Coordinates of C-alpha atoms in Angstrom, one line a residue:
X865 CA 29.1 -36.8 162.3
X866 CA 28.7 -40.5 162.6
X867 CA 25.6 -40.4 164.1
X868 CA 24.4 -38.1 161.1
X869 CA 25.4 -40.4 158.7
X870 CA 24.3 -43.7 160.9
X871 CA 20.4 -41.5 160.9
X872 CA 20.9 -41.5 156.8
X873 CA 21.9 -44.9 156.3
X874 CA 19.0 -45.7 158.9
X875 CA 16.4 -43.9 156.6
X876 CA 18.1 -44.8 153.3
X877 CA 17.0 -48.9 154.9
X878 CA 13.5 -47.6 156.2
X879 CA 12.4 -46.3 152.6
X880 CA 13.8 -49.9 150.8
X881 CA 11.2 -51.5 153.2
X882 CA 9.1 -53.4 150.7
X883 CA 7.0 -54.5 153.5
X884 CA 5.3 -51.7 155.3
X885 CA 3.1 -52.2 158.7
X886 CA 0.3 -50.6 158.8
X887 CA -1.1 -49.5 162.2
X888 CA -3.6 -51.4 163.9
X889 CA -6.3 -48.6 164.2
X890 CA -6.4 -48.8 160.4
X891 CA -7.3 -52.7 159.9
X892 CA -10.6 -53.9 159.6
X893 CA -11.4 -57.3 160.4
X894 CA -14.6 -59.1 159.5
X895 CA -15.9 -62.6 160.3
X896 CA -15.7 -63.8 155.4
X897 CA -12.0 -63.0 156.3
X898 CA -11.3 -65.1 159.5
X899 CA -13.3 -68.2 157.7
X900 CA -10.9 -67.9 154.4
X901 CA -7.8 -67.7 156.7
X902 CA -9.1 -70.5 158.8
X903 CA -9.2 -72.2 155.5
X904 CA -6.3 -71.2 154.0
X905 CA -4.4 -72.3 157.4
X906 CA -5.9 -76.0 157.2
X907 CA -5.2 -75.9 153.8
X908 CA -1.5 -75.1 154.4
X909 CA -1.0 -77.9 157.2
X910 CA -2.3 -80.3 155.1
X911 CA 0.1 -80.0 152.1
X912 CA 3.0 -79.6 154.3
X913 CA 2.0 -82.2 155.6
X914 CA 1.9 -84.0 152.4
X915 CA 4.8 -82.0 151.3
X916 CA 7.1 -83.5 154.2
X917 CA 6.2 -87.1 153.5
X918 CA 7.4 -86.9 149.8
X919 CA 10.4 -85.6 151.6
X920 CA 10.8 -88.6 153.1
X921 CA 10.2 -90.6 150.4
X922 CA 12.8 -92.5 148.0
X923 CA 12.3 -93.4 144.0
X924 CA 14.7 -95.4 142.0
X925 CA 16.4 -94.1 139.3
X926 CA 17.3 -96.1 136.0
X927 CA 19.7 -95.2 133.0
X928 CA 20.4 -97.4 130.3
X929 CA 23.8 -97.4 128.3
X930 CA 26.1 -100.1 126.5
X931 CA 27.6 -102.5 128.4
X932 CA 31.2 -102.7 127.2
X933 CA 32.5 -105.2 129.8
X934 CA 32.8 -108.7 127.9
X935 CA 35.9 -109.9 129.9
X936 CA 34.7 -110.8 133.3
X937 CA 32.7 -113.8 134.2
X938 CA 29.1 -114.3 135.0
X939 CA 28.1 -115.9 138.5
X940 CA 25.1 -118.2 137.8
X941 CA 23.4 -118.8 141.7
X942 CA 21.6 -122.2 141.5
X943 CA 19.2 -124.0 143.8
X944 CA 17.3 -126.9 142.0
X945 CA 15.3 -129.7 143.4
X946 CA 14.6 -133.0 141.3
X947 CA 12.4 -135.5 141.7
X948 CA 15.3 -138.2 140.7
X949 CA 17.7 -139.6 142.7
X950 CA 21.9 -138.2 142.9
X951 CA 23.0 -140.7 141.6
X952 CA 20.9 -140.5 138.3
X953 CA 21.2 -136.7 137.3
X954 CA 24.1 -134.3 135.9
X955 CA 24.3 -130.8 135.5
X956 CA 26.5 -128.2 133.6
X957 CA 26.4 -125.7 131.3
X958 CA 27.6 -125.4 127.5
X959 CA 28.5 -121.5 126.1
X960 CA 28.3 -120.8 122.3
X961 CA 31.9 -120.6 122.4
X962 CA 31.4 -124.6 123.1
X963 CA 33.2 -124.1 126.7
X964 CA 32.1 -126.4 129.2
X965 CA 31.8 -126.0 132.8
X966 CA 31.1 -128.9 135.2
X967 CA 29.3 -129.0 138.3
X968 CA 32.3 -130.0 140.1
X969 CA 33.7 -126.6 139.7
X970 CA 30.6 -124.9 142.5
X971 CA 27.7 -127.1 142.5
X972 CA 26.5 -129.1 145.4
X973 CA 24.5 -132.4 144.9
X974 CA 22.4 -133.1 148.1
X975 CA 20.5 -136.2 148.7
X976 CA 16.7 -134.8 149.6
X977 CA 12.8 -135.1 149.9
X978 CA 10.9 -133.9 147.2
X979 CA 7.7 -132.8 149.3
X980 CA 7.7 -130.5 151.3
X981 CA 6.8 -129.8 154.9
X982 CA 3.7 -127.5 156.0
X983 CA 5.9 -124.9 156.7
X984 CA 8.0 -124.7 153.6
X985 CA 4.4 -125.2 151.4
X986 CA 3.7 -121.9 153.4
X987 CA 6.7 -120.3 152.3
X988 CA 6.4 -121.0 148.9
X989 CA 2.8 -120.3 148.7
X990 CA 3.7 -116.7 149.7
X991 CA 6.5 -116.6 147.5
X992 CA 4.4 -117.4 144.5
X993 CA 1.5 -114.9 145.7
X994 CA 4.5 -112.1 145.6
X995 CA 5.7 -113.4 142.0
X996 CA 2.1 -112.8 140.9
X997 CA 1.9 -109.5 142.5
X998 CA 5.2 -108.3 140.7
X999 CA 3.6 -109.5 137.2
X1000 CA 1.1 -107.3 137.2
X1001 CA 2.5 -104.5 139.4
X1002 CA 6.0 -103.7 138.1
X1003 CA 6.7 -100.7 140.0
X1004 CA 6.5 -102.9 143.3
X1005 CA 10.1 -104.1 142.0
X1006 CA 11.4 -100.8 143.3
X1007 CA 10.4 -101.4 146.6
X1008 CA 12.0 -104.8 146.3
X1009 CA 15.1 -102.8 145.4
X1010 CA 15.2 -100.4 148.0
X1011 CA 14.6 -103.3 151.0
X1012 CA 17.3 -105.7 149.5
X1013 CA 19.8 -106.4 152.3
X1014 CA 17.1 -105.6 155.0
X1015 CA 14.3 -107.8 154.8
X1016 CA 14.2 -111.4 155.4
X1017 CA 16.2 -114.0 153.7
X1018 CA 13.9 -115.5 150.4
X1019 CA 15.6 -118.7 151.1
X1020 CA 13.7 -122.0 151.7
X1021 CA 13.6 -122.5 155.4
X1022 CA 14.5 -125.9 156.5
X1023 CA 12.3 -128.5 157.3
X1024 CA 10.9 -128.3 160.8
X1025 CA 9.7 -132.0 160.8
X1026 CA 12.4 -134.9 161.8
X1027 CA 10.8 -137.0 158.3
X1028 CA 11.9 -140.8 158.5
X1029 CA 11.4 -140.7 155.0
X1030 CA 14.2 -141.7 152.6
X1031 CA 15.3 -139.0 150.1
X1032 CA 13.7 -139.5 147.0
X1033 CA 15.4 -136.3 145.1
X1034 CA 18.4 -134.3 144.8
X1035 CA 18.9 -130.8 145.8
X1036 CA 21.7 -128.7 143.0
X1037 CA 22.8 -125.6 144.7
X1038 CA 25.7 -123.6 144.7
X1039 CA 27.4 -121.2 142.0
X1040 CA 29.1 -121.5 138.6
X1041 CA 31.2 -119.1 136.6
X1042 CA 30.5 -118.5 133.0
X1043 CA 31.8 -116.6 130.3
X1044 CA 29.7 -113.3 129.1
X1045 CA 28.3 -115.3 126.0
X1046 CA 24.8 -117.1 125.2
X1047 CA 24.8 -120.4 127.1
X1048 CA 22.7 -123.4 128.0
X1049 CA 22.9 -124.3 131.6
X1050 CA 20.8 -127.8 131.9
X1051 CA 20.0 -131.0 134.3
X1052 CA 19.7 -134.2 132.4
X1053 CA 19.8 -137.8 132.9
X1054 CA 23.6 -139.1 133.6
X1055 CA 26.9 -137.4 134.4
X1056 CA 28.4 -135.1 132.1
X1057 CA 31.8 -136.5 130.5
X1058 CA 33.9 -134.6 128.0
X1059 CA 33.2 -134.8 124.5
X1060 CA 35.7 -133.7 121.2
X1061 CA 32.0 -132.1 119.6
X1062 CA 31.1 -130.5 122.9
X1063 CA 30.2 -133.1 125.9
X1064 CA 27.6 -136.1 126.8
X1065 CA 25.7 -137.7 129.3
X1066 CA 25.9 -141.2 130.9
X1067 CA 22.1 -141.9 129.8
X1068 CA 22.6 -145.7 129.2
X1069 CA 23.4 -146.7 132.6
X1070 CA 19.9 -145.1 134.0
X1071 CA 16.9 -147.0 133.7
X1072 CA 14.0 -145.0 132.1
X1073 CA 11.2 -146.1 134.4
X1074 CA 13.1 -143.6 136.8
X1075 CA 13.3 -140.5 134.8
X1076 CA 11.4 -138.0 136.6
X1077 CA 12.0 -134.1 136.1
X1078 CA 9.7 -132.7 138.5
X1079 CA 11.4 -129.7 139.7
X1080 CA 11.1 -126.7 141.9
X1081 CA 13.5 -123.7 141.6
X1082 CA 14.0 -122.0 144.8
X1083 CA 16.6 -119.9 143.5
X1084 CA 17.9 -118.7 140.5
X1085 CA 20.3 -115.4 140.0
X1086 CA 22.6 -114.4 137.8
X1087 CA 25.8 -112.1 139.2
X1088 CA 26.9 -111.0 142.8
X1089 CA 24.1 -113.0 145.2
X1090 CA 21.7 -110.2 147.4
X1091 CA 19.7 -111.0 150.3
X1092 CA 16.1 -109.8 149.4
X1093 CA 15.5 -110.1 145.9
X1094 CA 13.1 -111.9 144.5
X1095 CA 13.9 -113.5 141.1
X1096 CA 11.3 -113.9 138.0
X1097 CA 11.8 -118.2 138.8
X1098 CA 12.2 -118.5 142.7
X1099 CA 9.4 -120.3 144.3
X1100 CA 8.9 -122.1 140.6
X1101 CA 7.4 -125.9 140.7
X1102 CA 6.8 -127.9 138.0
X1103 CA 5.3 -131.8 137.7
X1104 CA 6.4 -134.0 135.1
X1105 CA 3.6 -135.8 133.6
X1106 CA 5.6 -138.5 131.8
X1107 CA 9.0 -140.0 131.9
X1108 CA 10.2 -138.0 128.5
X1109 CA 9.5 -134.7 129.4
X1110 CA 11.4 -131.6 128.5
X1111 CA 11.5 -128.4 130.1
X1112 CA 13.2 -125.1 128.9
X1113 CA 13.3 -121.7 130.4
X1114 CA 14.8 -119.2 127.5
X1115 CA 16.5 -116.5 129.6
X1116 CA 17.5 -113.0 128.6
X1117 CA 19.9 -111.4 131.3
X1118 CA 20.3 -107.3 131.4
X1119 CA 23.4 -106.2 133.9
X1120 CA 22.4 -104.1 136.3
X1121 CA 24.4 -101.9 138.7
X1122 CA 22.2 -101.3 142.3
X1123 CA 22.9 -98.6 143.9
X1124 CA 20.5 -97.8 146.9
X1125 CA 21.2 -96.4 150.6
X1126 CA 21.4 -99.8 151.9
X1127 CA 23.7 -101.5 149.8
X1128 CA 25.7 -101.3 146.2
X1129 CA 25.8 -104.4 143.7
X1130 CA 27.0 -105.7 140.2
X1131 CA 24.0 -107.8 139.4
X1132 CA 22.1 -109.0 136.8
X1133 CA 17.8 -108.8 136.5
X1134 CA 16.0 -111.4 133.7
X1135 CA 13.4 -112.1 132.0
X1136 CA 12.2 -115.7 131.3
X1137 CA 10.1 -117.6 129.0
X1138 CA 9.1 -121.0 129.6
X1139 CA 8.4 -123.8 127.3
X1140 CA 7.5 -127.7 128.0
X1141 CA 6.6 -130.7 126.0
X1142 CA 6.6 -134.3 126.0
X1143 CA 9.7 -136.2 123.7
X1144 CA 8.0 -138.6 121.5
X1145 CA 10.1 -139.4 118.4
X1146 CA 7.6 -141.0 116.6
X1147 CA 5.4 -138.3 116.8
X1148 CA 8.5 -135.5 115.5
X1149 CA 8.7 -134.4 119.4
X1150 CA 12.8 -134.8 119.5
X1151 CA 15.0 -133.6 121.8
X1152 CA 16.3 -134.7 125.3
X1153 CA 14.6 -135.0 129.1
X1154 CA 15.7 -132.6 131.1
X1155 CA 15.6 -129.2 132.5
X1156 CA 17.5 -126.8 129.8
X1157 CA 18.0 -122.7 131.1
X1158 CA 19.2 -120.9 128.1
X1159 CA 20.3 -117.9 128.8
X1160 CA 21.5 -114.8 126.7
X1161 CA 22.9 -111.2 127.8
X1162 CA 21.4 -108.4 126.5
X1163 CA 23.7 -105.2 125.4
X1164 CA 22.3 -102.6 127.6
X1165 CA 23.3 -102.2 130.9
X1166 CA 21.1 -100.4 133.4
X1167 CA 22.0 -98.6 136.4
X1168 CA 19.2 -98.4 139.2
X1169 CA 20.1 -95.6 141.5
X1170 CA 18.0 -94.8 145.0
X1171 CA 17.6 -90.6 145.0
X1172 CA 16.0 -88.2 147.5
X1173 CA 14.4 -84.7 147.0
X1174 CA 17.5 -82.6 148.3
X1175 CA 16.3 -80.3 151.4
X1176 CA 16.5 -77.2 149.2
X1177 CA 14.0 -77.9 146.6
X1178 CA 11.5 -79.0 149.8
X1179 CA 12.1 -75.7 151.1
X1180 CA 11.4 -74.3 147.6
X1181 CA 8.3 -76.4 147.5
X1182 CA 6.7 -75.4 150.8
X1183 CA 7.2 -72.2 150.6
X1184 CA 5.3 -71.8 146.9
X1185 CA 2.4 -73.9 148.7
X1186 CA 2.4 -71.0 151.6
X1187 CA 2.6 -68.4 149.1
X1188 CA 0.5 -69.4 146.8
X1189 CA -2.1 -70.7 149.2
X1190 CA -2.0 -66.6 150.8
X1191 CA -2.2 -65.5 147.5
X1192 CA -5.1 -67.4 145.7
X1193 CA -7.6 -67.2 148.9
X1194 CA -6.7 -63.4 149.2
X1195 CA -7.6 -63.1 145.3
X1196 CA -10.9 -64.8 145.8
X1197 CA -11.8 -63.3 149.0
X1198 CA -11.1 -60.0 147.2
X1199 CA -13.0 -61.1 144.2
X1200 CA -16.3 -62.5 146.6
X1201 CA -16.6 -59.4 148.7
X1202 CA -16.7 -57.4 145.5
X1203 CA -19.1 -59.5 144.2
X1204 CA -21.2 -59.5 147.1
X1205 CA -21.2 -55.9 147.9
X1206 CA -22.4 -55.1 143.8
X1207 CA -25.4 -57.3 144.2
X1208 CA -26.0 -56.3 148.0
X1209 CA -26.4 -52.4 146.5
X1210 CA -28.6 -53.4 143.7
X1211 CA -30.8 -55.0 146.2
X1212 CA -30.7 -52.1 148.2
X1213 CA -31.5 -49.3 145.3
X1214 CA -34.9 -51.5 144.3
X1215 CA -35.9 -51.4 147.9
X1216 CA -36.9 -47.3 147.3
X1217 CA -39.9 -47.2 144.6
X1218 CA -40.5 -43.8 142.7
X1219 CA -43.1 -41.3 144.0
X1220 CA -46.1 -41.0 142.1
X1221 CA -45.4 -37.5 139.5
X1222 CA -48.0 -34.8 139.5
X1223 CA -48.3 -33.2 135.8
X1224 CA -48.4 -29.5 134.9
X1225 CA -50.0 -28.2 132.2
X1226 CA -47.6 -27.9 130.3
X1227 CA -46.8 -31.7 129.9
X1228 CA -43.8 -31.7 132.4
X1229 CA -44.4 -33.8 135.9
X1230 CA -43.5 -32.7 139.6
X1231 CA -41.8 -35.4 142.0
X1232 CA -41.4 -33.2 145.0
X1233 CA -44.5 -34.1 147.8
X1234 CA -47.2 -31.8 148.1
X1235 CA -46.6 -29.4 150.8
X1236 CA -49.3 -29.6 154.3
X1237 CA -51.9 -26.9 154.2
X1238 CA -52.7 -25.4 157.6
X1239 CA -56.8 -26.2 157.9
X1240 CA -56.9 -24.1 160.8
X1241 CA -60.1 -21.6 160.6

């Protein structure tokens, strides 16, 4: 009895068998179908191939959405060079909400020379050949993203020369803490002191032959400091043509959340505009010598994610390309051999040219041959 019902079920599975073999007696091979599959094959490879390095392959992500967090503090990352002695130059910033924050509370002043050595030249020679790269290539900013913590530092080597020369600048480096507000973070002549309308510089006490605000930015960040990302300013130099000269970079930061394979950050992306002139009152040219940053925060907040095709969807993928691929060159091999065999017959039916027709009497015409008369005596 089980056996009986194990033959049904068998037969039941048999007739459901959407894929029938037919017997090898019955196919018919022919040397138009072996070149389509041979194409069809290569064709296959090929966008697997293909198929399998997209697979590999990582994009980057972005959504945008109000930034609500106005409580925490902004990390400004600084590394300035001027062409003026320590001694001579202060730096800190002002907010809008007229709080001041000196350079004592992160920054660094380091007696250095201005020039650099052949080596560092090369560096930032490179460094400006990527900066111009990025401006007209934007999507080369995701690769930056997806490298960040793995390729080599974008920090300015040291020098590899022992240089007897004297320092003839001052290096500003370090980190300050800000509040989330518009703010002017700026070097000028004198050390900052505090002021009941906001603050002022020592000026008075430097002479003004020896203003000089050459500068070149090596770095400049805003929020949590990652290895591998290159800034709009880094590798920035500029030369001062005269002793009143001011400088201003206005600075529009948008937080940004990083989150790639490699690493996840809190940081913040900008854009810059840049702006110099020479101060000459008796022209109308007022203002102050110095190097002004004035930075706002945008309200958006974008979040740069690294994704990856999931291994379903490649599966998906490759197996439309090898179904498709069977399907379309099975269509048009179809479709050629019909074609071919229509005009082969045609070709074959005006090879046979009508007999010439004998004509009764009557008017109607005979097409059959004559038959052979004996001529036999």
């Amino acid at each position: 009895m089980r056996r009986l019902n194990r033959k049904k079920t068998l037969s039941l599975v048999k007739e459901l068998d959407a894929f029938p073999k037919v017997p090898d007696s019955y196919v018919e091979t022919s040397a138009s179908g072996g070149t389509v599959s041979l194409i069809a094959f290569t064709t296959m490879a090929l966008l697997t191939i293909m198929e399998f390095s997209v697979y590999q392959d990582t994009w980057m992500k972005y959504e945008y959405e109000v930034d609500k967090d106005f409580s925490s503090k902004l990390r400004i990352n600084i590394d300035i060079t001027v062409a003026m002695k320590c001694q001579y130059v202060g730096a800190d910033v002002l907010d809008l909400a007229e709080t001041m924050v000196a350079s004592t509370d992160g920054l660094v002043y380091e007696p250095a020379i201005f020039d650099l050595s052949p080596q560092q030249k090369e560096w930032q020679r490179m460094l400006q050949r990527i900066q111009s790269r990025l401006q007209e290539e934007h999507s080369l900013q995701d690769v930056i993203f997806k490298s960040a913590f793995k390729s080599a530092s974008t920090a300015l080597p040291p020098r590899e020369d022992d240089s007897s020369q004297p320092p003839d600048a001052c290096r500003i480096h370090g980190h300050l803490y800000v509040n989330k507000v518009a703010g002017n973070f700026h070097i000028t002549v004198g050390k900052a002191i505090p002021h009941p309308r906001g603050h002022a510089h020592l000026a008075a006490l430097v002479n003004h032959d020896s203003y000089n605000f050459s500068h070149r930015i090596d770095h400049l960040s805003f929020g949590e400091l990652v290895p591998g990302i290159i800034n709009p300013l880094d590798g920035t130099e500029k030369i001062a043509l005269d002793h009143n000269q001011m400088f201003q970079y206005f600075i529009t930061v948008v937080p940004t959340k990083l989150h790639t394979y490699k690493i996840s950050a809190d940081t913040h992306q900008f854009s810059v505009t840049e702006r110099e002139r020479v101060i000459n009152h008796a022209a109308g040219s007022h203002g102050v010598s110095g190097i002004f940053m004035k930075y706002d925060l945008s309200s958006l907040m974008v979040t740069v994610t690294e994704e990856h095709m999931p291994f379903w969807q490649f599966f998906v993928r490759l197996c439309g390309i090898v179904g498709g691929i069977f399907s379309t060159t099975g269509m048009l091999h179809g479709i050629g051999k019909f074609i071919v065999e229509i005009i082969y017959c045609r070709f074959r039916l005006g090879a046979y040219k009508p007999v010439n027709s004998v004509p009764y009497e009557d008017g109607h015409t005979d097409n059959h041959l004559p038959l052979l008369e004996n001529n036999t005596h």
